[in-house]
A tleap script that builds the chain and sets N, CA, C and O, in Angstrom:
source leaprc.protein.ff14SB
mol = sequence {
  NMET GLU LYS ILE LYS PHE THR PHE GLU ASP
  THR ASN GLU GLU VAL GLU PHE PHE VAL LEU
  GLU GLN THR ARG VAL SER GLY HIE ASP TYR
  ILE LEU VAL THR ASP SER GLU GLU ASP GLU
  ALA GLU CYS LEU ILE LEU LYS ASP THR SER
  LYS ALA GLU ASP THR GLU SER LEU TYR GLU
  ILE VAL GLU ASP ASP VAL GLU LEU ALA ALA
  VAL LEU LYS VAL PHE GLU GLU LEU LEU GLU
  ASP VAL ASP ILE GLU CMET
}
set mol.1.N position { -6.543 4.074 13.016 }
set mol.1.CA position { -5.881 3.738 11.774 }
set mol.1.C position { -4.725 4.719 11.575 }
set mol.1.O position { -4.901 5.931 11.700 }
set mol.2.N position { -3.557 4.191 11.269 }
set mol.2.CA position { -2.380 5.031 11.062 }
set mol.2.C position { -2.493 5.798 9.745 }
set mol.2.O position { -2.944 5.259 8.734 }
set mol.3.N position { -2.083 7.043 9.775 }
set mol.3.CA position { -2.109 7.890 8.586 }
set mol.3.C position { -0.661 8.260 8.249 }
set mol.3.O position { 0.096 8.697 9.116 }
set mol.4.N position { -0.290 8.081 6.980 }
set mol.4.CA position { 1.071 8.436 6.568 }
set mol.4.C position { 1.021 9.369 5.367 }
set mol.4.O position { 0.061 9.379 4.597 }
set mol.5.N position { 2.081 10.147 5.232 }
set mol.5.CA position { 2.162 11.131 4.160 }
set mol.5.C position { 3.195 10.664 3.137 }
set mol.5.O position { 4.306 10.264 3.485 }
set mol.6.N position { 2.799 10.726 1.872 }
set mol.6.CA position { 3.686 10.378 0.763 }
set mol.6.C position { 3.980 11.630 -0.035 }
set mol.6.O position { 3.131 12.511 -0.171 }
set mol.7.N position { 5.199 11.701 -0.564 }
set mol.7.CA position { 5.589 12.805 -1.432 }
set mol.7.C position { 5.997 12.221 -2.773 }
set mol.7.O position { 6.873 11.360 -2.847 }
set mol.8.N position { 5.349 12.703 -3.842 }
set mol.8.CA position { 5.709 12.248 -5.181 }
set mol.8.C position { 7.046 12.869 -5.576 }
set mol.8.O position { 7.237 14.080 -5.465 }
set mol.9.N position { 7.971 12.020 -6.040 }
set mol.9.CA position { 9.313 12.492 -6.397 }
set mol.9.C position { 9.305 13.521 -7.512 }
set mol.9.O position { 10.034 14.511 -7.449 }
set mol.10.N position { 8.493 13.300 -8.526 }
set mol.10.CA position { 8.542 14.164 -9.699 }
set mol.10.C position { 7.871 15.526 -9.492 }
set mol.10.O position { 8.266 16.505 -10.125 }
set mol.11.N position { 6.865 15.602 -8.617 }
set mol.11.CA position { 6.137 16.867 -8.441 }
set mol.11.C position { 6.276 17.464 -7.045 }
set mol.11.O position { 5.896 18.613 -6.822 }
set mol.12.N position { 6.818 16.694 -6.103 }
set mol.12.CA position { 6.894 17.076 -4.689 }
set mol.12.C position { 5.516 17.277 -4.061 }
set mol.12.O position { 5.411 17.834 -2.969 }
set mol.13.N position { 4.461 16.830 -4.740 }
set mol.13.CA position { 3.104 16.894 -4.198 }
set mol.13.C position { 2.982 15.892 -3.051 }
set mol.13.O position { 3.489 14.773 -3.135 }
set mol.14.N position { 2.308 16.303 -1.985 }
set mol.14.CA position { 2.107 15.421 -0.844 }
set mol.14.C position { 0.667 14.942 -0.796 }
set mol.14.O position { -0.263 15.689 -1.100 }
set mol.15.N position { 0.497 13.673 -0.408 }
set mol.15.CA position { -0.826 13.086 -0.258 }
set mol.15.C position { -0.797 12.179 0.975 }
set mol.15.O position { 0.213 11.539 1.266 }
set mol.16.N position { -1.918 12.137 1.690 }
set mol.16.CA position { -1.996 11.303 2.881 }
set mol.16.C position { -2.878 10.091 2.616 }
set mol.16.O position { -3.900 10.174 1.936 }
set mol.17.N position { -2.449 8.960 3.174 }
set mol.17.CA position { -3.204 7.723 3.081 }
set mol.17.C position { -3.333 7.104 4.461 }
set mol.17.O position { -2.491 7.317 5.334 }
set mol.18.N position { -4.391 6.341 4.645 }
set mol.18.CA position { -4.578 5.547 5.851 }
set mol.18.C position { -4.037 4.157 5.574 }
set mol.18.O position { -4.355 3.564 4.543 }
set mol.19.N position { -3.226 3.629 6.475 }
set mol.19.CA position { -2.664 2.289 6.315 }
set mol.19.C position { -3.615 1.281 6.947 }
set mol.19.O position { -3.860 1.305 8.153 }
set mol.20.N position { -4.146 0.395 6.107 }
set mol.20.CA position { -5.061 -0.637 6.589 }
set mol.20.C position { -4.321 -1.851 7.132 }
set mol.20.O position { -4.714 -2.432 8.144 }
set mol.21.N position { -3.245 -2.226 6.447 }
set mol.21.CA position { -2.492 -3.415 6.836 }
set mol.21.C position { -1.139 -3.399 6.142 }
set mol.21.O position { -0.942 -2.702 5.147 }
set mol.22.N position { -0.215 -4.174 6.683 }
set mol.22.CA position { 1.089 -4.353 6.042 }
set mol.22.C position { 1.458 -5.821 6.120 }
set mol.22.O position { 1.006 -6.546 7.006 }
set mol.23.N position { 2.302 -6.255 5.163 }
set mol.23.CA position { 2.728 -7.646 5.129 }
set mol.23.C position { 4.059 -7.755 4.401 }
set mol.23.O position { 4.521 -6.807 3.766 }
set mol.24.N position { 4.656 -8.916 4.504 }
set mol.24.CA position { 5.901 -9.211 3.792 }
set mol.24.C position { 5.667 -10.478 2.979 }
set mol.24.O position { 5.277 -11.510 3.526 }
set mol.25.N position { 5.905 -10.400 1.677 }
set mol.25.CA position { 5.709 -11.530 0.771 }
set mol.25.C position { 6.958 -11.670 -0.092 }
set mol.25.O position { 7.392 -10.711 -0.730 }
set mol.26.N position { 7.526 -12.859 -0.106 }
set mol.26.CA position { 8.712 -13.165 -0.926 }
set mol.26.C position { 9.827 -12.143 -0.728 }
set mol.26.O position { 10.483 -11.738 -1.688 }
set mol.27.N position { 10.037 -11.730 0.514 }
set mol.27.CA position { 11.131 -10.823 0.826 }
set mol.27.C position { 10.859 -9.351 0.556 }
set mol.27.O position { 11.767 -8.529 0.681 }
set mol.28.N position { 9.639 -9.000 0.192 }
set mol.28.CA position { 9.274 -7.607 -0.085 }
set mol.28.C position { 8.174 -7.162 0.869 }
set mol.28.O position { 7.267 -7.928 1.197 }
set mol.29.N position { 8.271 -5.904 1.309 }
set mol.29.CA position { 7.254 -5.332 2.176 }
set mol.29.C position { 6.179 -4.647 1.345 }
set mol.29.O position { 6.473 -3.951 0.373 }
set mol.30.N position { 4.925 -4.857 1.746 }
set mol.30.CA position { 3.776 -4.263 1.064 }
set mol.30.C position { 2.888 -3.600 2.110 }
set mol.30.O position { 2.809 -4.054 3.251 }
set mol.31.N position { 2.222 -2.518 1.706 }
set mol.31.CA position { 1.203 -1.920 2.553 }
set mol.31.C position { -0.072 -1.739 1.735 }
set mol.31.O position { -0.036 -1.458 0.537 }
set mol.32.N position { -1.183 -1.907 2.417 }
set mol.32.CA position { -2.495 -1.668 1.824 }
set mol.32.C position { -2.968 -0.335 2.379 }
set mol.32.O position { -3.142 -0.188 3.589 }
set mol.33.N position { -3.177 0.635 1.500 }
set mol.33.CA position { -3.565 1.974 1.931 }
set mol.33.C position { -4.887 2.368 1.288 }
set mol.33.O position { -5.294 1.820 0.264 }
set mol.34.N position { -5.543 3.335 1.921 }
set mol.34.CA position { -6.797 3.862 1.400 }
set mol.34.C position { -6.794 5.374 1.544 }
set mol.34.O position { -6.094 5.935 2.387 }
set mol.35.N position { -7.588 6.018 0.708 }
set mol.35.CA position { -7.641 7.476 0.730 }
set mol.35.C position { -8.689 8.012 1.690 }
set mol.35.O position { -8.792 9.224 1.881 }
set mol.36.N position { -9.476 7.113 2.303 }
set mol.36.CA position { -10.574 7.549 3.162 }
set mol.36.C position { -10.898 6.458 4.174 }
set mol.36.O position { -10.591 5.286 3.954 }
set mol.37.N position { -11.516 6.845 5.275 }
set mol.37.CA position { -11.954 5.864 6.264 }
set mol.37.C position { -13.391 5.405 6.003 }
set mol.37.O position { -13.941 4.625 6.780 }
set mol.38.N position { -13.992 5.876 4.931 }
set mol.38.CA position { -15.359 5.515 4.577 }
set mol.38.C position { -15.404 4.089 4.020 }
set mol.38.O position { -14.372 3.530 3.650 }
set mol.39.N position { -16.615 3.499 3.961 }
set mol.39.CA position { -16.785 2.112 3.523 }
set mol.39.C position { -16.377 1.866 2.075 }
set mol.39.O position { -15.753 0.843 1.792 }
set mol.40.N position { -16.699 2.745 1.165 }
set mol.40.CA position { -16.446 2.545 -0.263 }
set mol.40.C position { -15.184 3.272 -0.728 }
set mol.40.O position { -15.182 3.873 -1.802 }
set mol.41.N position { -14.143 3.226 0.044 }
set mol.41.CA position { -12.910 3.946 -0.266 }
set mol.41.C position { -12.080 3.216 -1.321 }
set mol.41.O position { -12.178 1.999 -1.479 }
set mol.42.N position { -11.271 3.978 -2.029 }
set mol.42.CA position { -10.319 3.411 -2.990 }
set mol.42.C position { -9.097 2.910 -2.223 }
set mol.42.O position { -8.635 3.554 -1.282 }
set mol.43.N position { -8.581 1.750 -2.639 }
set mol.43.CA position { -7.394 1.173 -1.995 }
set mol.43.C position { -6.274 1.003 -3.012 }
set mol.43.O position { -6.512 0.839 -4.208 }
set mol.44.N position { -5.060 1.048 -2.508 }
set mol.44.CA position { -3.870 0.782 -3.314 }
set mol.44.C position { -2.984 -0.188 -2.554 }
set mol.44.O position { -2.928 -0.157 -1.324 }
set mol.45.N position { -2.302 -1.040 -3.278 }
set mol.45.CA position { -1.258 -1.867 -2.679 }
set mol.45.C position { 0.060 -1.282 -3.137 }
set mol.45.O position { 0.328 -1.160 -4.332 }
set mol.46.N position { 0.880 -0.921 -2.156 }
set mol.46.CA position { 2.171 -0.302 -2.435 }
set mol.46.C position { 3.290 -1.235 -2.005 }
set mol.46.O position { 3.202 -1.895 -0.969 }
set mol.47.N position { 4.336 -1.283 -2.808 }
set mol.47.CA position { 5.492 -2.140 -2.561 }
set mol.47.C position { 6.680 -1.260 -2.192 }
set mol.47.O position { 6.973 -0.277 -2.874 }
set mol.48.N position { 7.363 -1.624 -1.102 }
set mol.48.CA position { 8.558 -0.886 -0.683 }
set mol.48.C position { 9.722 -1.336 -1.562 }
set mol.48.O position { 10.152 -2.487 -1.500 }
set mol.49.N position { 10.224 -0.414 -2.381 }
set mol.49.CA position { 11.317 -0.741 -3.303 }
set mol.49.C position { 12.656 -0.148 -2.854 }
set mol.49.O position { 13.631 -0.173 -3.605 }
set mol.50.N position { 12.702 0.381 -1.633 }
set mol.50.CA position { 13.945 0.972 -1.148 }
set mol.50.C position { 14.957 -0.112 -0.801 }
set mol.50.O position { 14.603 -1.271 -0.581 }
set mol.51.N position { 16.205 0.283 -0.758 }
set mol.51.CA position { 17.296 -0.626 -0.397 }
set mol.51.C position { 17.482 -0.590 1.121 }
set mol.51.O position { 17.061 0.363 1.778 }
set mol.52.N position { 18.100 -1.610 1.666 }
set mol.52.CA position { 18.289 -1.722 3.114 }
set mol.52.C position { 19.031 -0.518 3.690 }
set mol.52.O position { 18.761 -0.104 4.817 }
set mol.53.N position { 19.962 0.044 2.923 }
set mol.53.CA position { 20.758 1.170 3.422 }
set mol.53.C position { 20.058 2.521 3.267 }
set mol.53.O position { 20.562 3.527 3.768 }
set mol.54.N position { 18.916 2.569 2.590 }
set mol.54.CA position { 18.176 3.821 2.414 }
set mol.54.C position { 17.577 4.275 3.742 }
set mol.54.O position { 17.136 3.453 4.545 }
set mol.55.N position { 17.564 5.582 3.965 }
set mol.55.CA position { 17.009 6.121 5.205 }
set mol.55.C position { 15.502 6.325 5.127 }
set mol.55.O position { 14.842 6.417 6.162 }
set mol.56.N position { 14.948 6.398 3.926 }
set mol.56.CA position { 13.513 6.553 3.734 }
set mol.56.C position { 12.990 5.442 2.837 }
set mol.56.O position { 13.698 4.935 1.967 }
set mol.57.N position { 11.755 5.082 3.066 }
set mol.57.CA position { 11.124 4.063 2.225 }
set mol.57.C position { 10.701 4.677 0.897 }
set mol.57.O position { 10.338 5.850 0.822 }
set mol.58.N position { 10.758 3.867 -0.132 }
set mol.58.CA position { 10.321 4.278 -1.465 }
set mol.58.C position { 9.244 3.289 -1.904 }
set mol.58.O position { 9.525 2.112 -2.127 }
set mol.59.N position { 8.004 3.779 -2.028 }
set mol.59.CA position { 6.888 2.911 -2.376 }
set mol.59.C position { 6.440 3.149 -3.805 }
set mol.59.O position { 6.421 4.279 -4.295 }
set mol.60.N position { 6.078 2.056 -4.460 }
set mol.60.CA position { 5.527 2.110 -5.809 }
set mol.60.C position { 4.225 1.328 -5.823 }
set mol.60.O position { 4.087 0.327 -5.119 }
set mol.61.N position { 3.273 1.783 -6.622 }
set mol.61.CA position { 2.001 1.082 -6.761 }
set mol.61.C position { 2.239 -0.241 -7.478 }
set mol.61.O position { 2.911 -0.280 -8.509 }
set mol.62.N position { 1.696 -1.313 -6.940 }
set mol.62.CA position { 1.816 -2.629 -7.573 }
set mol.62.C position { 0.861 -2.662 -8.766 }
set mol.62.O position { -0.351 -2.511 -8.607 }
set mol.63.N position { 1.414 -2.858 -9.947 }
set mol.63.CA position { 0.613 -2.868 -11.169 }
set mol.63.C position { 0.624 -4.209 -11.887 }
set mol.63.O position { -0.255 -4.474 -12.707 }
set mol.64.N position { 1.601 -5.056 -11.594 }
set mol.64.CA position { 1.671 -6.375 -12.204 }
set mol.64.C position { 0.497 -7.222 -11.704 }
set mol.64.O position { 0.345 -7.418 -10.498 }
set mol.65.N position { -0.325 -7.718 -12.615 }
set mol.65.CA position { -1.547 -8.429 -12.256 }
set mol.65.C position { -1.296 -9.674 -11.402 }
set mol.65.O position { -2.053 -9.945 -10.470 }
set mol.66.N position { -0.254 -10.424 -11.707 }
set mol.66.CA position { 0.048 -11.649 -10.962 }
set mol.66.C position { 0.482 -11.297 -9.541 }
set mol.66.O position { -0.001 -11.887 -8.574 }
set mol.67.N position { 1.390 -10.338 -9.419 }
set mol.67.CA position { 1.871 -9.899 -8.106 }
set mol.67.C position { 0.713 -9.299 -7.305 }
set mol.67.O position { 0.568 -9.573 -6.114 }
set mol.68.N position { -0.102 -8.485 -7.962 }
set mol.68.CA position { -1.228 -7.837 -7.297 }
set mol.68.C position { -2.210 -8.872 -6.750 }
set mol.68.O position { -2.654 -8.757 -5.608 }
set mol.69.N position { -2.548 -9.864 -7.539 }
set mol.69.CA position { -3.482 -10.906 -7.106 }
set mol.69.C position { -2.941 -11.692 -5.915 }
set mol.69.O position { -3.685 -12.007 -4.986 }
set mol.70.N position { -1.647 -12.006 -5.943 }
set mol.70.CA position { -1.036 -12.776 -4.856 }
set mol.70.C position { -1.028 -11.986 -3.554 }
set mol.70.O position { -1.384 -12.517 -2.502 }
set mol.71.N position { -0.627 -10.727 -3.618 }
set mol.71.CA position { -0.557 -9.904 -2.411 }
set mol.71.C position { -1.966 -9.565 -1.912 }
set mol.71.O position { -2.201 -9.506 -0.706 }
set mol.72.N position { -2.890 -9.346 -2.832 }
set mol.72.CA position { -4.272 -9.062 -2.464 }
set mol.72.C position { -4.868 -10.225 -1.666 }
set mol.72.O position { -5.601 -10.009 -0.702 }
set mol.73.N position { -4.555 -11.439 -2.066 }
set mol.73.CA position { -5.049 -12.616 -1.359 }
set mol.73.C position { -4.532 -12.644 0.077 }
set mol.73.O position { -5.270 -13.000 0.996 }
set mol.74.N position { -3.282 -12.275 0.270 }
set mol.74.CA position { -2.702 -12.219 1.623 }
set mol.74.C position { -3.428 -11.168 2.459 }
set mol.74.O position { -3.783 -11.426 3.609 }
set mol.75.N position { -3.648 -9.986 1.886 }
set mol.75.CA position { -4.341 -8.932 2.618 }
set mol.75.C position { -5.777 -9.338 2.955 }
set mol.75.O position { -6.262 -9.022 4.042 }
set mol.76.N position { -6.459 -10.024 2.056 }
set mol.76.CA position { -7.822 -10.464 2.331 }
set mol.76.C position { -7.858 -11.440 3.506 }
set mol.76.O position { -8.799 -11.421 4.299 }
set mol.77.N position { -6.837 -12.293 3.621 }
set mol.77.CA position { -6.767 -13.225 4.744 }
set mol.77.C position { -6.479 -12.481 6.049 }
set mol.77.O position { -7.025 -12.826 7.097 }
set mol.78.N position { -5.622 -11.462 5.981 }
set mol.78.CA position { -5.294 -10.683 7.180 }
set mol.78.C position { -6.473 -9.837 7.648 }
set mol.78.O position { -6.671 -9.644 8.848 }
set mol.79.N position { -7.246 -9.340 6.702 }
set mol.79.CA position { -8.394 -8.484 7.013 }
set mol.79.C position { -9.679 -9.254 6.744 }
set mol.79.O position { -10.350 -9.019 5.739 }
set mol.80.N position { -10.009 -10.143 7.611 }
set mol.80.CA position { -11.149 -11.039 7.399 }
set mol.80.C position { -12.459 -10.326 7.176 }
set mol.80.O position { -13.309 -10.823 6.438 }
set mol.81.N position { -12.649 -9.163 7.797 }
set mol.81.CA position { -13.936 -8.469 7.726 }
set mol.81.C position { -13.989 -7.401 6.643 }
set mol.81.O position { -14.926 -6.604 6.609 }
set mol.82.N position { -12.988 -7.374 5.747 }
set mol.82.CA position { -12.933 -6.373 4.688 }
set mol.82.C position { -13.019 -7.049 3.333 }
set mol.82.O position { -12.306 -8.018 3.074 }
set mol.83.N position { -13.887 -6.543 2.466 }
set mol.83.CA position { -14.032 -7.069 1.119 }
set mol.83.C position { -13.288 -6.144 0.146 }
set mol.83.O position { -13.645 -4.975 0.000 }
set mol.84.N position { -12.269 -6.668 -0.506 }
set mol.84.CA position { -11.446 -5.873 -1.419 }
set mol.84.C position { -11.731 -6.330 -2.835 }
set mol.84.O position { -11.627 -7.516 -3.146 }
set mol.85.N position { -12.092 -5.382 -3.695 }
set mol.85.CA position { -12.367 -5.686 -5.097 }
set mol.85.C position { -11.312 -5.054 -5.976 }
set mol.85.O position { -10.854 -3.944 -5.706 }
set mol.86.N position { -10.924 -5.758 -7.028 }
set mol.86.CA position { -9.928 -5.230 -7.969 }
set mol.86.C position { -10.606 -4.405 -9.024 }
set mol.86.O position { -9.942 -3.871 -9.912 }
savepdb mol mol.pdb
quit
């Protein structure tokens, strides 16, 4: 499982997440990340909000319920053996 490091803009705090899957929906890139490789780990869906000319990706947590449900459904189909609960 790929591990990536994120840096919070406001605090410069770094945190590492494991990337479970990635997808593109309606022209936007999303990644499903988790804080642990254990079975009962917390997951987040992050949306890449960077512009094409940006050299680094800028991810934000998806909080809109409609968007979250739609992208979650895609991830559930991609990860057939994983049960994701909201």
